[in-house]
Amino acid sequence: MNILVPFDIQPVSERAVRATLELFGDREDVHVVATHISDAKADPARIAASEIESLGDNYEASVEAEVRLIEGDPDSRAVIRKAITDIVASEDIDLVILGYESKSLFDRVLESDTTERLLQKHEIPVLLVP
């Protein structure tokens, strides 16, 4: 089973990675791909990727953390959403685990939802971690 955990350098991402390892870390057949999507290989992202891989040392599942370079504005939700869907399509991902922070009604109305698009386009299970 291949699990994608997109991460940024925020507490919500760390919770998503930890939840992934708690839920699936005892399985040898699980490969966790934690991916930071950026327009530059920033030091904080590389440090976070290294920390994620070291978290995986305590589990049976294999954990690979990477910083993936993209073209376009890394702060754009559309660019990030496309990068995630491209990874899902190209890497045989079985499950996506996303950190989730509740938003105001105004924010929810104005932004398109990555989770909803993954479910519609790829029919892949998505687990949200608060």
PDB file of C-alpha atoms in Angstrom:
ATOM      1  CA  MET A   1       0.000   0.000   0.000  1.00  0.00           C
ATOM      2  CA  ASN A   2       1.367   3.417  -1.015  1.00  0.00           C
ATOM      3  CA  ILE A   3       0.303   6.385   1.097  1.00  0.00           C
ATOM      4  CA  LEU A   4       0.894  10.002   0.118  1.00  0.00           C
ATOM      5  CA  VAL A   5       1.169  12.593   2.888  1.00  0.00           C
ATOM      6  CA  PRO A   6       1.689  16.073   1.443  1.00  0.00           C
ATOM      7  CA  PHE A   7       3.356  18.266   4.060  1.00  0.00           C
ATOM      8  CA  ASP A   8       4.403  21.803   4.660  1.00  0.00           C
ATOM      9  CA  ILE A   9       6.228  23.192   7.645  1.00  0.00           C
ATOM     10  CA  GLN A  10       3.177  23.525   9.873  1.00  0.00           C
ATOM     11  CA  PRO A  11       1.922  21.648  12.959  1.00  0.00           C
ATOM     12  CA  VAL A  12      -1.060  20.286  11.002  1.00  0.00           C
ATOM     13  CA  SER A  13       1.336  18.496   8.640  1.00  0.00           C
ATOM     14  CA  GLU A  14       3.300  16.996  11.502  1.00  0.00           C
ATOM     15  CA  ARG A  15       0.047  15.667  12.981  1.00  0.00           C
ATOM     16  CA  ALA A  16      -0.827  14.097   9.618  1.00  0.00           C
ATOM     17  CA  VAL A  17       2.554  12.343   9.399  1.00  0.00           C
ATOM     18  CA  ARG A  18       2.360  11.105  13.002  1.00  0.00           C
ATOM     19  CA  ALA A  19      -1.214   9.867  12.497  1.00  0.00           C
ATOM     20  CA  THR A  20      -0.128   8.017   9.352  1.00  0.00           C
ATOM     21  CA  LEU A  21       2.646   6.256  11.230  1.00  0.00           C
ATOM     22  CA  GLU A  22       0.401   5.441  14.179  1.00  0.00           C
ATOM     23  CA  LEU A  23      -2.261   3.966  11.894  1.00  0.00           C
ATOM     24  CA  PHE A  24      -0.080   2.157   9.342  1.00  0.00           C
ATOM     25  CA  GLY A  25       3.476   2.164  10.659  1.00  0.00           C
ATOM     26  CA  ASP A  26       3.407  -1.412  11.940  1.00  0.00           C
ATOM     27  CA  ARG A  27       2.807  -2.824   8.442  1.00  0.00           C
ATOM     28  CA  GLU A  28       5.790  -3.866   6.342  1.00  0.00           C
ATOM     29  CA  ASP A  29       3.693  -3.660   3.163  1.00  0.00           C
ATOM     30  CA  VAL A  30       3.137   0.094   3.607  1.00  0.00           C
ATOM     31  CA  HIS A  31       5.240   2.727   1.864  1.00  0.00           C
ATOM     32  CA  VAL A  32       4.679   6.297   3.061  1.00  0.00           C
ATOM     33  CA  VAL A  33       5.644   9.063   0.657  1.00  0.00           C
ATOM     34  CA  ALA A  34       5.730  12.392   2.502  1.00  0.00           C
ATOM     35  CA  THR A  35       6.096  15.167  -0.058  1.00  0.00           C
ATOM     36  CA  HIS A  36       6.705  18.879   0.366  1.00  0.00           C
ATOM     37  CA  ILE A  37       5.783  20.765  -2.795  1.00  0.00           C
ATOM     38  CA  SER A  38       7.818  23.898  -3.386  1.00  0.00           C
ATOM     39  CA  ASP A  39       9.421  26.081  -6.032  1.00  0.00           C
ATOM     40  CA  ALA A  40      12.839  25.856  -4.295  1.00  0.00           C
ATOM     41  CA  LYS A  41      14.657  23.315  -2.133  1.00  0.00           C
ATOM     42  CA  ALA A  42      14.443  25.446   0.985  1.00  0.00           C
ATOM     43  CA  ASP A  43      16.472  24.389   4.007  1.00  0.00           C
ATOM     44  CA  PRO A  44      13.472  24.220   6.383  1.00  0.00           C
ATOM     45  CA  ALA A  45      11.695  21.830   4.008  1.00  0.00           C
ATOM     46  CA  ARG A  46      14.766  19.589   3.718  1.00  0.00           C
ATOM     47  CA  ILE A  47      15.149  19.578   7.502  1.00  0.00           C
ATOM     48  CA  ALA A  48      11.467  18.647   7.895  1.00  0.00           C
ATOM     49  CA  ALA A  49      11.851  15.857   5.323  1.00  0.00           C
ATOM     50  CA  SER A  50      14.852  14.489   7.230  1.00  0.00           C
ATOM     51  CA  GLU A  51      12.881  14.593  10.500  1.00  0.00           C
ATOM     52  CA  ILE A  52       9.966  12.758   8.894  1.00  0.00           C
ATOM     53  CA  GLU A  53      12.252  10.003   7.632  1.00  0.00           C
ATOM     54  CA  SER A  54      13.785   9.642  11.086  1.00  0.00           C
ATOM     55  CA  LEU A  55      10.274   9.326  12.588  1.00  0.00           C
ATOM     56  CA  GLY A  56       9.831   6.347  10.278  1.00  0.00           C
ATOM     57  CA  ASP A  57      12.865   4.615  11.800  1.00  0.00           C
ATOM     58  CA  ASN A  58      10.657   3.491  14.688  1.00  0.00           C
ATOM     59  CA  TYR A  59       8.169   1.707  12.425  1.00  0.00           C
ATOM     60  CA  GLU A  60       8.023  -1.268  10.065  1.00  0.00           C
ATOM     61  CA  ALA A  61       6.600   0.757   7.181  1.00  0.00           C
ATOM     62  CA  SER A  62       9.080   2.351   4.811  1.00  0.00           C
ATOM     63  CA  VAL A  63       9.038   6.140   4.923  1.00  0.00           C
ATOM     64  CA  GLU A  64      10.380   8.344   2.158  1.00  0.00           C
ATOM     65  CA  ALA A  65      10.265  12.115   2.546  1.00  0.00           C
ATOM     66  CA  GLU A  66      11.075  14.435  -0.315  1.00  0.00           C
ATOM     67  CA  VAL A  67      10.975  18.022  -1.449  1.00  0.00           C
ATOM     68  CA  ARG A  68       9.467  18.085  -4.917  1.00  0.00           C
ATOM     69  CA  LEU A  69      10.094  21.096  -7.114  1.00  0.00           C
ATOM     70  CA  ILE A  70       7.202  22.534  -9.096  1.00  0.00           C
ATOM     71  CA  GLU A  71       6.756  25.322 -11.568  1.00  0.00           C
ATOM     72  CA  GLY A  72       4.389  28.077 -10.585  1.00  0.00           C
ATOM     73  CA  ASP A  73       3.434  29.786  -7.375  1.00  0.00           C
ATOM     74  CA  PRO A  74       3.788  27.313  -4.471  1.00  0.00           C
ATOM     75  CA  ASP A  75       1.299  29.393  -2.474  1.00  0.00           C
ATOM     76  CA  SER A  76      -1.387  28.860  -5.103  1.00  0.00           C
ATOM     77  CA  ARG A  77      -3.934  26.232  -4.057  1.00  0.00           C
ATOM     78  CA  ALA A  78      -4.496  25.308  -7.701  1.00  0.00           C
ATOM     79  CA  VAL A  79      -0.780  24.662  -8.281  1.00  0.00           C
ATOM     80  CA  ILE A  80      -0.485  22.549  -5.108  1.00  0.00           C
ATOM     81  CA  ARG A  81      -3.694  20.655  -5.929  1.00  0.00           C
ATOM     82  CA  LYS A  82      -2.382  19.849  -9.414  1.00  0.00           C
ATOM     83  CA  ALA A  83       0.949  18.684  -8.000  1.00  0.00           C
ATOM     84  CA  ILE A  84      -0.834  16.361  -5.556  1.00  0.00           C
ATOM     85  CA  THR A  85      -3.095  14.906  -8.248  1.00  0.00           C
ATOM     86  CA  ASP A  86      -0.073  14.400 -10.534  1.00  0.00           C
ATOM     87  CA  ILE A  87       1.724  12.461  -7.784  1.00  0.00           C
ATOM     88  CA  VAL A  88      -1.373  10.343  -7.144  1.00  0.00           C
ATOM     89  CA  ALA A  89      -1.674   9.539 -10.836  1.00  0.00           C
ATOM     90  CA  SER A  90       1.992   8.786 -11.467  1.00  0.00           C
ATOM     91  CA  GLU A  91       3.032   6.911  -8.336  1.00  0.00           C
ATOM     92  CA  ASP A  92       0.337   4.308  -7.757  1.00  0.00           C
ATOM     93  CA  ILE A  93      -0.928   5.965  -4.574  1.00  0.00           C
ATOM     94  CA  ASP A  94      -3.628   4.020  -2.696  1.00  0.00           C
ATOM     95  CA  LEU A  95      -4.454   6.564   0.017  1.00  0.00           C
ATOM     96  CA  VAL A  96      -3.857  10.273   0.605  1.00  0.00           C
ATOM     97  CA  ILE A  97      -3.650  11.574   4.154  1.00  0.00           C
ATOM     98  CA  LEU A  98      -4.052  15.335   4.516  1.00  0.00           C
ATOM     99  CA  GLY A  99      -3.675  17.570   7.525  1.00  0.00           C
ATOM    100  CA  TYR A 100      -6.844  19.595   7.966  1.00  0.00           C
ATOM    101  CA  GLU A 101      -7.545  22.845   9.765  1.00  0.00           C
ATOM    102  CA  SER A 102     -11.114  23.990  10.104  1.00  0.00           C
ATOM    103  CA  LYS A 103     -11.909  27.154   8.210  1.00  0.00           C
ATOM    104  CA  SER A 104     -14.570  29.775   8.365  1.00  0.00           C
ATOM    105  CA  LEU A 105     -17.666  29.452   6.192  1.00  0.00           C
ATOM    106  CA  PHE A 106     -16.350  32.315   4.046  1.00  0.00           C
ATOM    107  CA  ASP A 107     -13.043  30.478   3.397  1.00  0.00           C
ATOM    108  CA  ARG A 108     -14.840  27.230   2.574  1.00  0.00           C
ATOM    109  CA  VAL A 109     -17.155  28.917   0.050  1.00  0.00           C
ATOM    110  CA  LEU A 110     -14.329  30.709  -1.793  1.00  0.00           C
ATOM    111  CA  GLU A 111     -11.747  27.950  -2.107  1.00  0.00           C
ATOM    112  CA  SER A 112     -12.016  24.702  -4.023  1.00  0.00           C
ATOM    113  CA  ASP A 113     -11.413  21.680  -1.935  1.00  0.00           C
ATOM    114  CA  THR A 114      -8.403  19.453  -2.655  1.00  0.00           C
ATOM    115  CA  THR A 115     -10.063  16.505  -0.934  1.00  0.00           C
ATOM    116  CA  GLU A 116     -13.199  16.766  -3.035  1.00  0.00           C
ATOM    117  CA  ARG A 117     -11.204  16.966  -6.262  1.00  0.00           C
ATOM    118  CA  LEU A 118      -9.088  13.926  -5.350  1.00  0.00           C
ATOM    119  CA  LEU A 119     -12.221  11.928  -4.648  1.00  0.00           C
ATOM    120  CA  GLN A 120     -13.871  13.020  -7.905  1.00  0.00           C
ATOM    121  CA  LYS A 121     -10.908  12.777 -10.249  1.00  0.00           C
ATOM    122  CA  HIS A 122      -9.064   9.728  -8.930  1.00  0.00           C
ATOM    123  CA  GLU A 123     -11.648   7.964  -6.784  1.00  0.00           C
ATOM    124  CA  ILE A 124      -8.927   7.495  -4.184  1.00  0.00           C
ATOM    125  CA  PRO A 125      -9.562   7.363  -0.446  1.00  0.00           C
ATOM    126  CA  VAL A 126      -8.614  10.524   1.430  1.00  0.00           C
ATOM    127  CA  LEU A 127      -8.159  10.641   5.197  1.00  0.00           C
ATOM    128  CA  LEU A 128      -8.275  14.043   6.884  1.00  0.00           C
ATOM    129  CA  VAL A 129      -6.329  14.513  10.120  1.00  0.00           C
ATOM    130  CA  PRO A 130      -7.300  17.492  12.286  1.00  0.00           C
TER     131      PRO A 130
END
